[in-house]
Short mmCIF file of C-alpha atoms in Angstrom, two decimals:
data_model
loop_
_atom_site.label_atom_id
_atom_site.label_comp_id
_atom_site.label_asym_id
_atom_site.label_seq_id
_atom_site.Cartn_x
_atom_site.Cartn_y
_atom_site.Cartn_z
CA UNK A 772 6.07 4.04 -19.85
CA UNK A 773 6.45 5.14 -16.47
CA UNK A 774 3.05 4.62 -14.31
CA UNK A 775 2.73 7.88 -13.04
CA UNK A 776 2.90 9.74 -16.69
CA UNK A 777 0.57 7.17 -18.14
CA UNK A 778 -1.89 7.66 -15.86
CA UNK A 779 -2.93 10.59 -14.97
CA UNK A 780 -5.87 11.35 -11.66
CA UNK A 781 -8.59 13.55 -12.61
CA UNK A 782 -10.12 14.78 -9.50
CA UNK A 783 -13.52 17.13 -8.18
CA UNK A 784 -14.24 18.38 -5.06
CA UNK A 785 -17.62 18.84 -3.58
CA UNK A 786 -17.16 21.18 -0.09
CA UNK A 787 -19.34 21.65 2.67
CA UNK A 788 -19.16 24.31 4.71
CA UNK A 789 -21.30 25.49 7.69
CA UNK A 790 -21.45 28.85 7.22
CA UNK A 791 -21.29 31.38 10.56
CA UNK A 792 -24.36 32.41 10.81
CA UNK A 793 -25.92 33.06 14.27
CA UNK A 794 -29.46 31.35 13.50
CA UNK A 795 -29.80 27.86 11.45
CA UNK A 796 -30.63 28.44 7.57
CA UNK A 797 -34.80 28.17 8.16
CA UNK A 798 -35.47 28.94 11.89
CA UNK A 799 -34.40 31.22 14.67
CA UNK A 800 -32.65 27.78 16.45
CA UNK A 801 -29.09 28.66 17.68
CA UNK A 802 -26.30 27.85 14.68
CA UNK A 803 -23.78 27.13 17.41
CA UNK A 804 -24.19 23.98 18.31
CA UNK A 805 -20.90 21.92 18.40
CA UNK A 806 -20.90 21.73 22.76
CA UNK A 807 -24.71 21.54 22.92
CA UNK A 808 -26.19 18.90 24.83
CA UNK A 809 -27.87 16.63 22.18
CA UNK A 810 -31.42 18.12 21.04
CA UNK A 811 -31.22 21.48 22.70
CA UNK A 812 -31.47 23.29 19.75
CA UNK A 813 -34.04 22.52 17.67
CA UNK A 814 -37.91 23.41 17.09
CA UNK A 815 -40.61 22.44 14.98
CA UNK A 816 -39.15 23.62 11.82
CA UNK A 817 -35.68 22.12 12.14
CA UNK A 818 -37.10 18.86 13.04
CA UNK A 819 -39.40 18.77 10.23
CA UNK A 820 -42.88 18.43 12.48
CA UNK A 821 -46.22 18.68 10.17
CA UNK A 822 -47.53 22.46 9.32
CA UNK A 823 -44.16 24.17 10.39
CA UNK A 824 -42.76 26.37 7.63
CA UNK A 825 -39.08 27.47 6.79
CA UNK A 826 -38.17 30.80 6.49
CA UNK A 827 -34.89 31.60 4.82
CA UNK A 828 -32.24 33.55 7.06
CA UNK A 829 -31.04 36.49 5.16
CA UNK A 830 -27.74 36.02 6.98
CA UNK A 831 -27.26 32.98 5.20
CA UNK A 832 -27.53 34.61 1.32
CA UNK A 833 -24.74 37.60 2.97
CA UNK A 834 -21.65 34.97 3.65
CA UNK A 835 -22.91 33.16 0.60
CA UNK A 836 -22.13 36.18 -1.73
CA UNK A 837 -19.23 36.69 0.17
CA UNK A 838 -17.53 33.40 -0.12
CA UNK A 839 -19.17 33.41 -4.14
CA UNK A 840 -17.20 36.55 -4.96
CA UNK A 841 -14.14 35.81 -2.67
CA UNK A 842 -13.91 32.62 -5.11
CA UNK A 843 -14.48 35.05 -8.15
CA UNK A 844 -18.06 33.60 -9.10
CA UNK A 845 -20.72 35.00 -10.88
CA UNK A 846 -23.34 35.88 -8.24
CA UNK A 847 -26.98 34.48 -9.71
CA UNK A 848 -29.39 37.29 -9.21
CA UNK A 849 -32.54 34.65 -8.79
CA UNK A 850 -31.82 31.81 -6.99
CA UNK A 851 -34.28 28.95 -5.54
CA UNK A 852 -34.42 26.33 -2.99
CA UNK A 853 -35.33 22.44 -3.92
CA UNK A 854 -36.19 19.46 -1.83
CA UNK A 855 -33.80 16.35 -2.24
CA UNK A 856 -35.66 13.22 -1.07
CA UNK A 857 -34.11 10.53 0.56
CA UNK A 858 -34.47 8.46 3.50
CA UNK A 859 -31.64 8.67 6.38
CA UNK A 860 -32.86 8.49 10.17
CA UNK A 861 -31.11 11.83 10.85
CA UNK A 862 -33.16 13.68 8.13
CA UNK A 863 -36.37 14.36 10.23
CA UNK A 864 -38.13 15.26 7.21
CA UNK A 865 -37.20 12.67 4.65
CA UNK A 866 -35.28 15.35 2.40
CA UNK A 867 -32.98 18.15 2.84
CA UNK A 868 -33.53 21.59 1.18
CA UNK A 869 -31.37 22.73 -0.97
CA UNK A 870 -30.51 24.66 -4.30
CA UNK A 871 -30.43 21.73 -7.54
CA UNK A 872 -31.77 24.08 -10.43
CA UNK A 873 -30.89 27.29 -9.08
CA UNK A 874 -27.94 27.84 -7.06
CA UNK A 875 -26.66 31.25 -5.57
CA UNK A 876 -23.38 31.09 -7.74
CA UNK A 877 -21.52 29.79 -10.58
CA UNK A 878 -18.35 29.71 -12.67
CA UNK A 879 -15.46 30.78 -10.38
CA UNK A 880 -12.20 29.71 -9.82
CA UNK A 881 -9.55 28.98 -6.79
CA UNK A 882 -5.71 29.46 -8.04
CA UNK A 883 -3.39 26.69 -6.64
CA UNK A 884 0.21 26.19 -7.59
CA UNK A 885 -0.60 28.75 -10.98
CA UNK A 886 -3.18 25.96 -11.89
CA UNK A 887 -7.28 27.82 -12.32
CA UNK A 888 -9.33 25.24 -10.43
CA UNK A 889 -12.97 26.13 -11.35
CA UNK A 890 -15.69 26.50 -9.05
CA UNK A 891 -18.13 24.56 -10.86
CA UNK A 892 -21.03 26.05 -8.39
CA UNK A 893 -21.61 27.01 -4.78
CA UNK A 894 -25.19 26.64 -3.85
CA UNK A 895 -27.14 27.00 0.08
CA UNK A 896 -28.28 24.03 1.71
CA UNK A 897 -29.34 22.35 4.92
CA UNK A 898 -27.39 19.96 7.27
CA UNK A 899 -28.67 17.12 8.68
CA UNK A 900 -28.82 15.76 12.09
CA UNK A 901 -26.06 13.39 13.59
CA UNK A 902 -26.14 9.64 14.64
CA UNK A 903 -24.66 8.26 17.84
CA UNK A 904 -24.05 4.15 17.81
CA UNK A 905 -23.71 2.95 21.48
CA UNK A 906 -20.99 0.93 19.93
CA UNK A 907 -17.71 1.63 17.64
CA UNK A 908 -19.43 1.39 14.57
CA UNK A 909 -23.09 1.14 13.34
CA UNK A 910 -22.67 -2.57 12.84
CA UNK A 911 -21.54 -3.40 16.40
CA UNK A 912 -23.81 -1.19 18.06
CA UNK A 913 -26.49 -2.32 20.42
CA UNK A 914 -28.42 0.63 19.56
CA UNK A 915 -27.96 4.25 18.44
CA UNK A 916 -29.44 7.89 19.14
CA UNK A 917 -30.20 10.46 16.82
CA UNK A 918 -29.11 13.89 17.61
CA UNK A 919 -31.01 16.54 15.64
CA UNK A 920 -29.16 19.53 16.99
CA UNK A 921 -26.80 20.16 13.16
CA UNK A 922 -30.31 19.76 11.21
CA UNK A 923 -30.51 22.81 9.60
CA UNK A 924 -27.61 24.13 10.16
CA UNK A 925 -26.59 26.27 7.33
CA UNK A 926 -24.17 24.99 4.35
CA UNK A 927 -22.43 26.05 1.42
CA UNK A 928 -21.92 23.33 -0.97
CA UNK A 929 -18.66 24.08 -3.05
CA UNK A 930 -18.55 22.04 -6.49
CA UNK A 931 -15.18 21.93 -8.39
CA UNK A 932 -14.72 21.17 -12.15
CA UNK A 933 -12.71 17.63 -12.23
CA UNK A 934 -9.45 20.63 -12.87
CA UNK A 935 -7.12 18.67 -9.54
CA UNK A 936 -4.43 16.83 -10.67
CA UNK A 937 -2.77 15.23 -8.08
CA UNK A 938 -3.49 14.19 -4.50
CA UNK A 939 -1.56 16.70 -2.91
CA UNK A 940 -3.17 19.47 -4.97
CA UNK A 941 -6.54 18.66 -3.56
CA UNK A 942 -5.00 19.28 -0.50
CA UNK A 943 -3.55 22.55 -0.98
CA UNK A 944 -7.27 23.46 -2.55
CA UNK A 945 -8.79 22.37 0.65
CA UNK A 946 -5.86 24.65 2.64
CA UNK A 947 -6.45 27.22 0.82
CA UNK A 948 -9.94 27.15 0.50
CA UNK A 949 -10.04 27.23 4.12
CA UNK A 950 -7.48 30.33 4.57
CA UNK A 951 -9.88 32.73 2.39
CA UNK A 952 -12.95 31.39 4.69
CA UNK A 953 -11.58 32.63 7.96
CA UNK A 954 -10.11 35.76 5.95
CA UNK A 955 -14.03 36.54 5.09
CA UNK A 956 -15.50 35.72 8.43
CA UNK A 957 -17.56 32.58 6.68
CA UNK A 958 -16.83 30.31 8.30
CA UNK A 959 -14.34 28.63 10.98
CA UNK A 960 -13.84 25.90 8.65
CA UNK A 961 -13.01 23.86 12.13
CA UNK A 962 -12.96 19.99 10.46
CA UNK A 963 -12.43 18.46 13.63
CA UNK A 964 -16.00 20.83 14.24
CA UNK A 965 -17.48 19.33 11.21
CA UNK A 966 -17.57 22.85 9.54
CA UNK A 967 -15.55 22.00 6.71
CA UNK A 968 -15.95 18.17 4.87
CA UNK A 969 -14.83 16.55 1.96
CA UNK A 970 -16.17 14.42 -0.59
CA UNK A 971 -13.99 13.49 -3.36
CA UNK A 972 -14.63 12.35 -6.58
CA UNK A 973 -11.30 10.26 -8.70
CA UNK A 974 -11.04 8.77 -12.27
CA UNK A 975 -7.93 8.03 -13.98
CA UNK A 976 -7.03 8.58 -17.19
CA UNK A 977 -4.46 5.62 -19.29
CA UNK A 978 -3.00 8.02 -21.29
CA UNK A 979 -1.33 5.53 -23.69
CA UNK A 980 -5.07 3.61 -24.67
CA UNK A 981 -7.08 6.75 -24.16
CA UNK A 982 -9.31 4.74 -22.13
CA UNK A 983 -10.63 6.67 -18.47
CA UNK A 984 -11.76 4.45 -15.59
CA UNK A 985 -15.66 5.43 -14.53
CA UNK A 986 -15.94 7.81 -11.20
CA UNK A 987 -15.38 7.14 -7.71
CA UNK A 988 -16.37 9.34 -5.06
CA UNK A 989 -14.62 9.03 -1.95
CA UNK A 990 -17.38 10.64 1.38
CA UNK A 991 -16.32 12.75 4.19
CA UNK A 992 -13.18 13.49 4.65
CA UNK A 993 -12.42 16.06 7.74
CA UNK A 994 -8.87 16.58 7.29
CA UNK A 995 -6.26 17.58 4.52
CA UNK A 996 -4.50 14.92 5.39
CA UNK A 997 -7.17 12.28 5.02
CA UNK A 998 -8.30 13.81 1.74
CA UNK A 999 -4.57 13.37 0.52
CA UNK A 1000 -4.49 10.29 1.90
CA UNK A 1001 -7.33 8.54 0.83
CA UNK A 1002 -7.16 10.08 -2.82
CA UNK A 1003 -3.20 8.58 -3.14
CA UNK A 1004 -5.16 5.32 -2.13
CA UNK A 1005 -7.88 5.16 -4.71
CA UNK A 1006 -4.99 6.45 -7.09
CA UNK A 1007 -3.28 3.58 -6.87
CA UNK A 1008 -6.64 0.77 -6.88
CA UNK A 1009 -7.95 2.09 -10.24
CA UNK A 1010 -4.38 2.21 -11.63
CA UNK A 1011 -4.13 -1.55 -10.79
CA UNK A 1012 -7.77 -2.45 -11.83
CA UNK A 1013 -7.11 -0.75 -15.17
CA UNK A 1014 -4.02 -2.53 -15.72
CA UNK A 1015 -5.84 -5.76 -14.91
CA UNK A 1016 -8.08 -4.69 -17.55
CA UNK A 1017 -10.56 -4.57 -15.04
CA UNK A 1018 -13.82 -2.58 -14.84
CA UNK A 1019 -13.89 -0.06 -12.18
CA UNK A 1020 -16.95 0.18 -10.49
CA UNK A 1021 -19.12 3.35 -10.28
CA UNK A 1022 -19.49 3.89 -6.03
CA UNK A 1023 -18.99 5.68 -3.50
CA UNK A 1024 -16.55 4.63 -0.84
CA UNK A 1025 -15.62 5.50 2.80
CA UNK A 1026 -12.06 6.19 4.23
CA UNK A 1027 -11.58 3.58 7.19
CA UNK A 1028 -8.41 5.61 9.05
CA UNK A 1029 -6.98 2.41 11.04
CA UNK A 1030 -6.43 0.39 7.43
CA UNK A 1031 -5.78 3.62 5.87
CA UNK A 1032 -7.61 2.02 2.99
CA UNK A 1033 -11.10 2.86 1.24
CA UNK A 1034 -13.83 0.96 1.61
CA UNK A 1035 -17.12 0.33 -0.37
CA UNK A 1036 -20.23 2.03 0.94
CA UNK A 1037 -23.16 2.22 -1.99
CA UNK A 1038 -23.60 2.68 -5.42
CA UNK A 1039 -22.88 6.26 -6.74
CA UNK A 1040 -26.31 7.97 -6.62
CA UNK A 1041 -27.60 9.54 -9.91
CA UNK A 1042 -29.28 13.04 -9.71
CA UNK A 1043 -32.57 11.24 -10.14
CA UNK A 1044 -32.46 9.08 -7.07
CA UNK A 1045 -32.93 11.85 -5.37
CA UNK A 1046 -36.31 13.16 -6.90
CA UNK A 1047 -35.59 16.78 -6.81
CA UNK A 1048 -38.43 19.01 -6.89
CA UNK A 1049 -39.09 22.52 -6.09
CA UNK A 1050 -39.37 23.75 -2.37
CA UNK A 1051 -42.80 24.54 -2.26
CA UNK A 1052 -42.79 26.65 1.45
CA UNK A 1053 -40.03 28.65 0.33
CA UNK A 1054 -40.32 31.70 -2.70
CA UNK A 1055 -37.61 32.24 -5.06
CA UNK A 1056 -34.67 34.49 -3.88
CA UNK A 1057 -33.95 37.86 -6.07
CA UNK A 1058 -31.07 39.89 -4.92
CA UNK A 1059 -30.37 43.26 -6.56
CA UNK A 1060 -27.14 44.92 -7.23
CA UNK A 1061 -27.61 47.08 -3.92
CA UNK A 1062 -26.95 44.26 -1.90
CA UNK A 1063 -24.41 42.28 -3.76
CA UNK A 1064 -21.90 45.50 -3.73
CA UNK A 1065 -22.65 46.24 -0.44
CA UNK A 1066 -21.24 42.60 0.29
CA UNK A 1067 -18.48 42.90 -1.77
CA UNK A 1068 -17.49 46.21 -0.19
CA UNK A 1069 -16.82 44.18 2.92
CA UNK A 1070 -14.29 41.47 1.77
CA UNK A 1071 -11.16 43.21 2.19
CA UNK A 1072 -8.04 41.93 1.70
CA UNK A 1073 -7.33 37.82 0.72
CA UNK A 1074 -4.55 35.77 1.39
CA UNK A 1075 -2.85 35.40 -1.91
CA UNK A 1076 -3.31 39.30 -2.24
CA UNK A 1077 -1.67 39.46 1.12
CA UNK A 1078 1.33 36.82 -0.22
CA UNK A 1079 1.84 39.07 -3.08
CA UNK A 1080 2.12 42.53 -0.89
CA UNK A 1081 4.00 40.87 1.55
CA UNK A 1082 6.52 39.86 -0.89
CA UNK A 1083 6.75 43.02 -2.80
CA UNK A 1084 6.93 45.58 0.32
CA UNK A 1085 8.97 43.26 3.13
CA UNK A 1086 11.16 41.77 0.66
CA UNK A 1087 10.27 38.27 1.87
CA UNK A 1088 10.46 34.81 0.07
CA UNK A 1089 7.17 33.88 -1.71
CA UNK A 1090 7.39 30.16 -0.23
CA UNK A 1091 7.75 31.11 2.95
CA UNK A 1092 5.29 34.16 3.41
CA UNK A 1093 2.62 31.75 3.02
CA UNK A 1094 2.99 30.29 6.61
CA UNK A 1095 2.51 34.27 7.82
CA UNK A 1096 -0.23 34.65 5.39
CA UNK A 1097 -2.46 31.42 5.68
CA UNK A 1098 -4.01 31.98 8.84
CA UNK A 1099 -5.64 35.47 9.47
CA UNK A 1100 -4.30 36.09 12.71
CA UNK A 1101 -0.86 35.13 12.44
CA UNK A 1102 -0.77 38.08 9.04
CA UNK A 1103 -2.33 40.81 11.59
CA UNK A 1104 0.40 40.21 14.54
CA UNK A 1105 3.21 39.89 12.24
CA UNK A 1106 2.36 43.33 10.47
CA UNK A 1107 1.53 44.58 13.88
CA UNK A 1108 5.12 43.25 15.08
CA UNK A 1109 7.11 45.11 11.65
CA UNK A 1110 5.09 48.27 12.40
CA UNK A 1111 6.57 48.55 15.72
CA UNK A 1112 10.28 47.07 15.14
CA UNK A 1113 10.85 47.89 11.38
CA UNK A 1114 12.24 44.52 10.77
CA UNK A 1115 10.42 42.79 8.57
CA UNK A 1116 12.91 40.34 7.82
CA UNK A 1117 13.82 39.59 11.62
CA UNK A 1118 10.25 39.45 12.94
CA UNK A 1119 9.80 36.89 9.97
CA UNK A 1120 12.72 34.69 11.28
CA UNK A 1121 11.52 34.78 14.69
CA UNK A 1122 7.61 33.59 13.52
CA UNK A 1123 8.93 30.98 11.09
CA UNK A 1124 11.50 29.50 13.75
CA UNK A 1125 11.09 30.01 17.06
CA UNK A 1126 6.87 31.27 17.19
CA UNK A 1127 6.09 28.32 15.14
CA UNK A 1128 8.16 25.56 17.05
CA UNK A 1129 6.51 26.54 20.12
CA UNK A 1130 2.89 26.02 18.17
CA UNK A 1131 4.26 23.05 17.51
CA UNK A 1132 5.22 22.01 21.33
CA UNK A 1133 3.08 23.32 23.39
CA UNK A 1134 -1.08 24.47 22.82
CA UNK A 1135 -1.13 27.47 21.07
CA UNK A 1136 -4.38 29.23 23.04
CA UNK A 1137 -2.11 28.33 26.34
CA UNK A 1138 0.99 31.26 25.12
CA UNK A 1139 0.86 34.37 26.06
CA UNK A 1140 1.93 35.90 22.44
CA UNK A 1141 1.95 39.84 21.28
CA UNK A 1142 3.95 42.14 18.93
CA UNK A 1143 5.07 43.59 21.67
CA UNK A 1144 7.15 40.16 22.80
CA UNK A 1145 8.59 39.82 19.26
CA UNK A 1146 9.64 43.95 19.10
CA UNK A 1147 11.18 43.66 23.22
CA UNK A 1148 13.45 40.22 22.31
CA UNK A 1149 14.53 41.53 19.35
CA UNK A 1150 15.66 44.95 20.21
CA UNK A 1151 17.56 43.26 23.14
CA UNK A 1152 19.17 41.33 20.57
CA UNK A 1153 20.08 43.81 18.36
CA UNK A 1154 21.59 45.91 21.82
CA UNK A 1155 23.71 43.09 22.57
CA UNK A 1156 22.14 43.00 26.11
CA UNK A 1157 21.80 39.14 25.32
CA UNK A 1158 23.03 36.75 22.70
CA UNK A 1159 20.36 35.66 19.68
CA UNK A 1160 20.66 31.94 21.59
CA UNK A 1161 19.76 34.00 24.78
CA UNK A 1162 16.72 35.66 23.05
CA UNK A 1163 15.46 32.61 22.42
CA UNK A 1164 15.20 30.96 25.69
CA UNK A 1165 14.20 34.42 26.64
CA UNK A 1166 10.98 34.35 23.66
CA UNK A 1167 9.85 30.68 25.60
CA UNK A 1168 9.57 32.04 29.06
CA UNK A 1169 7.83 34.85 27.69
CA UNK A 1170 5.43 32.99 25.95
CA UNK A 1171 5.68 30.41 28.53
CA UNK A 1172 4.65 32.84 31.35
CA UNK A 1173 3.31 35.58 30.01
CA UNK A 1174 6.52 37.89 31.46
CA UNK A 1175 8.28 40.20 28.86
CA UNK A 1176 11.60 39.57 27.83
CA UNK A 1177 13.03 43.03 29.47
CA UNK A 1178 11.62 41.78 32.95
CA UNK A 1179 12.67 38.19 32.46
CA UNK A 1180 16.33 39.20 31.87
CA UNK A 1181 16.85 41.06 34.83
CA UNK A 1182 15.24 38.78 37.06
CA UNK A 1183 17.87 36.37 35.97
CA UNK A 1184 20.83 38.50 35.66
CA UNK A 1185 21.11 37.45 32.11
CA UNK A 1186 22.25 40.63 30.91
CA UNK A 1187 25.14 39.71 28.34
CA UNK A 1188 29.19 40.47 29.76
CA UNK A 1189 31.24 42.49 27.05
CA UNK A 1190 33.48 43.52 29.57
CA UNK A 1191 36.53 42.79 26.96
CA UNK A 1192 39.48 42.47 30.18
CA UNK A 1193 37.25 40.00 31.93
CA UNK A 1194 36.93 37.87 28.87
CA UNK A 1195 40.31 37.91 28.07
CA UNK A 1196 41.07 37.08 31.14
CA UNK A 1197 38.87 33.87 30.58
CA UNK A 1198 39.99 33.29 27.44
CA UNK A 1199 43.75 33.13 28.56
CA UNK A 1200 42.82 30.64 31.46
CA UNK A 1201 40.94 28.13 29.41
CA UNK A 1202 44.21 28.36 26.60
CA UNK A 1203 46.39 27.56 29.25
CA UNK A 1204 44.52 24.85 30.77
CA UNK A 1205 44.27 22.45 26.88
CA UNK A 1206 47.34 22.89 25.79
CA UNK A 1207 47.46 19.95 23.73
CA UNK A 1208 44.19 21.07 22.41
CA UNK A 1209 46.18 24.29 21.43
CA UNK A 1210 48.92 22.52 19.61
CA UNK A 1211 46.23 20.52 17.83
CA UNK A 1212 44.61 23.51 16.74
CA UNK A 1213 47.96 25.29 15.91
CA UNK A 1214 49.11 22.51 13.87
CA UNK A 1215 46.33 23.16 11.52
CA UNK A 1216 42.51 21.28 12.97
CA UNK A 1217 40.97 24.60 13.07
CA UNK A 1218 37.72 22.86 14.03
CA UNK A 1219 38.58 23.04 17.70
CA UNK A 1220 38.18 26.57 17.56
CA UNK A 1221 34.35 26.51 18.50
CA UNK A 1222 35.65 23.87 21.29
CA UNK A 1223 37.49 27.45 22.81
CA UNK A 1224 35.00 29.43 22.39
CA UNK A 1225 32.40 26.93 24.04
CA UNK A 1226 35.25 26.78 27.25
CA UNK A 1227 34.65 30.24 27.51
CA UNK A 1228 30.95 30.50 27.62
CA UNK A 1229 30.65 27.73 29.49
CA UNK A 1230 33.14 29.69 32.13
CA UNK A 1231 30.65 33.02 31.51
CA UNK A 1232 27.82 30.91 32.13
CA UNK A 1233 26.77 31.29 28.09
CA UNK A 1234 26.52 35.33 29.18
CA UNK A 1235 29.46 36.36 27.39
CA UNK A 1236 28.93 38.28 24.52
CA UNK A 1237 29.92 36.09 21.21
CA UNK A 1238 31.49 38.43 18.72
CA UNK A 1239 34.05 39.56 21.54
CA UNK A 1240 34.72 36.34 22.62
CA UNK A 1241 35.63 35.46 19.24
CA UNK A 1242 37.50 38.11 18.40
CA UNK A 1243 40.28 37.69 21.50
CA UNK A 1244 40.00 33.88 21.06
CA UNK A 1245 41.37 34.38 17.55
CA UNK A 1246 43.99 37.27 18.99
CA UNK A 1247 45.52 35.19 21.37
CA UNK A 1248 45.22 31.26 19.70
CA UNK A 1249 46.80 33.14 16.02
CA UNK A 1250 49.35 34.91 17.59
#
C-alpha cells in the first residue's frame, strides 16, 4: 500500500496568543513591550516579589470572549484561574497562572478546507519572562540574562481536538486563525513579535495494523512555515520508526531551523507534573449575559463571511478572494477602491498582480498606496490616455513616490498617440524597411506579426495606442 494512505498524521494544536490589551493580565505594567529596554516594565506583581497580589484586568476577559465566540465557542459563565508549578529561571514566581479546571471557553470550531477543526478549549493565562544567552545557544553561552519584561503578559491558550490531517492543513489553521485575530482587534498575531506561537502535537496512525504511534509534541513554532515544516519532518520519523517496528517515544522536541530537523528536548510532561492547584489571590470570574452580548455585538464582520460576500456580490473567484480577504486592511481598501471605480473585477486584477508584486519587491509600510491610486490608473486605462503596460509602470511610480498617476503622466508626456495618420505613417516605414520579414510573414509565419507591431512601438516610444496599431498593421501587411 502506498505510504501516504497507510499512514495517516493525526495532529493538535495548542496556540498562544498575546492578547492586545493595554495593561499585562494582573498589573497596571505596560502590555507593549516588544522595543522595551529589558526590565522596564515590570513591578512587584509581575515579578512575583513576596505579599504582592494579582488583580485580573477586565480587558483581558473582553478579547477573550471575543476571540471565544469569533471561533464559535461556548462562553463559560464561571471561570477560574490556577497556579501551574514549575521551575524555569524566567518564571519569577516558580509557576504561571492560568485556567486548568476552569477555562473561559469550550467546544468551538475553526473551518479549513470544509474540514470542522474543533476548538478543544481557549483558556487566559500568563507569559513568562525571556532568556538572553551571551552566546548562540544556551549551551555555548558564557552566561545569560533574564529579561522579565513578557512576564505577565496576557495569553490566550487555543487547544485543538487532534481533527488536522495533514501538515499543510495546520498551516492554513494557523493562517487563518491569525486572519480572524486581526479582524477582531485581538491580537496582532505578529510571530516574528512572539504574539502568536505554536506547539504541535503528531501521532500517526498505520492504517493497515490499526496500530497508532504514542504523541509527540513539537514546541514553539513562530511561523507557518516552520509549523509545516517541522510537522512534514516528524511525519516522516514516526512513519519510519513504525515501519522499523520501533517504539516511538513519548517527548517533546524542538525545531532546529539550520538542520531543518527536530530535535529531542524532554519527556512529554503529564498534567500532574505540573501540580495544579487553585489560584488562591485571585476569586472566581462570573460573567453575565449583559456582558457577553455586549461583546459579541462588537465582532462584526469575519473573513470567511467576507470570502463568501465577496464572491456572491463582485462576482469574483472563491480561490482567489482569499488573498483580498485574509488580511483586514487589504478587504477595506479594495472595497474602498470598487466603491469609487465600480470595477470590481479590474481593481481585483490590479491587487492580485501588480499591488501584490510590489509587496513582494519592495517594503510594504515604504508605498504610498490608496483607492484613490487604483480608481486614477485605471480610469486612464480604460480612456486610452495610456496603454494597460503603461498603467503599470505608471501604478510603481505612484506607489514608488507617492505622485498620482494623472500627475505622473503628464510630467512625462506619456499620454498615449492614437493619432491614426501618424501611425500609419509608422507602420508603412517599418513594412518597408523588413521586407524579407514581410515575405516571411506573407508566406504564412504569422508569428512575426507581434515583431511589426513591436517596430512600431518601439518607433512611438511604446506611446502608441495598441488596438490602432494593430488594426493598420493588419490593413496594410493582409492587403
Amino acid at each position: 500500500m502506498e505510504k501516504a494512505k497507510r499512514y495517516k498524521p493525526v495532529i493538535g494544536l495548542e496556540i498562544h496568543v498575546q492578547l492586545s490589551t493595554k495593561t499585562k493580565a494582573f498589573c497596571n505594567c505596560s502590555a507593549d513591550v516588544f522595543d522595551l529596554e529589558p526590565n522596564t516594565s515590570i513591578c512587584p506583581v509581575c515579578t512575583g516579589q513576596p505579599g504582592a497580589l494579582p488583580v485580573p484586568s477586565m480587558e483581558m476577559f473582553e478579547l477573550g470572549v471575543r476571540l471565544g465566540l469569533a471561533l464559535n465557542c461556548k462562553i463559560n459563565r464561571y471561570s477560574r484561574f490556577d497556579r501551574k508549578n514549575y521551575f524555569y529561571p524566567d518564571l519569577p514566581k516558580g509557576y504561571q497562572i492560568t485556567q486548568f479546571f476552569y477555562p473561559l471557553a469550550e467546544h468551538g470550531f475553526l473551518e479549513v478546507e470544509g474540514k470542522r477543526v474543533r476548538i478543544r478549549r481557549i483558556h487566559l493565562e500568563e507569559d513568562a519572562g525571556k532568556l538572553m544567552h551571551a552566546g548562540d545557544n544556551i549551551t555555548e553561552a558564557d552566561y545569560s540574562l533574564v529579561d522579565m519584561n513578557r512576564c505577565g503578559v496576557p495569553l490566550a491558550e487555543i487547544v485543538t481536538e487532534p481533527d488536522i490531517e495533514s501538515p499543510e492543513q495546520a498551516r492554513i489553521f494557523m493562517e487563518k486563525l491569525r486572519s480572524i485575530l486581526r479582524y477582531i482587534g485581538v491580537s496582532s498575531g505578529d510571530m516574528e513579535k512572539g504574539a502568536m506561537r505554536c506547539d504541535a502535537n503528531i501521532s500517526v496512525v498505520d492504517t493497515l495494523t490499526g496500530k497508532q504511534s504514542n504523541k509527540v509534541e513539537v514546541k514553539n513554532m513562530n511561523s507557518f512555515r516552520f509549523v509545516e515544516k517541522a510537522l512534514e519532518y516528524e511525519y516522516e520519523r514516526i512513519v519510519e520508526h513504525l515501519e522499523k517496528g520501533l517504539d516511538v517515544e513519548r517527548e517533546t522536541r524542538g525545531w532546529n531551523l539550520s538542520t531543518k530537523t527536530t530535535v529531542s528536548m524532554r519527556s512529554k510532561e503529564e498534567a500532574h507534573d505540573y501540580r495544579y492547584f487553585p489560584e488562591p489571590d485571585i476569586p472566581p470570574v462570573v460573567l453575565d449575559d449583559e456582558f457577553i452580548e455586549k461583546i459579541k455585538a462588537t465582532i462584526g464582520e469575519l473573513p470567511e463571511q467576507r470570502l463568501k460576500r465577496f464572491v456572491e456580490t463582485y462576482g469574483l473567484n472563491t480561490k482567489e478572494v482569499w488573498a483580498l480577504v485574509e488580511d483586514k486592511e487589504i478587504g477595506d481598501l479594495y472595497e474602498e477602491a470598487v466603491k469609487k471605480s465600480g470595477e470590481p473585477k479590474e481593481v481585483a486584477n490590479w491587487f492580485l498582480t501588480e499591488l501584490f508584486r510590489l509587496y513582494g519587491e519592495y517594503e510594504k509600510e515604504k508605498l504610498f498606496v490608496s483607492a484613490d491610486t487604483f480608481v486614477e490608473v485605471i480610469n486612464l486605462m480604460k480612456d486610452g490616455t495610456i496603454s494597460r503596460n503603461m498603467a503599470k509602470d505608471v501604478f510603481q511610480e505612484s506607489l514608488l513616490t507617492g505622485k498620482m498617476p494623472k500627475q505622473i503622466v503628464e510630467e512625462k508626456g506619456l499620454k498615449q498617440i492614437d493619432d491614426t495618420a501618424l501611425i500609419e505613417q509608422i507602420a508603412k516605414k517599418v513594412i518597408e524597411s523588413h521586407p524579407k520579414e514581410v515575405e516571411t510573414f506573407k508566406a504564412g509565419k504569422e508569428g512575426l506579426f507581434g515583431f511589426f507591431v513591436g517596430q512600431v512601438m518601439k518607433e512611438l516610444k511604446g506611446k502608441a495606442n495598441p488596438k490602432t496599431v494593430n488594426e493598420i498593421l493588419n490593413k496594410l501587411l493582409r492587403n
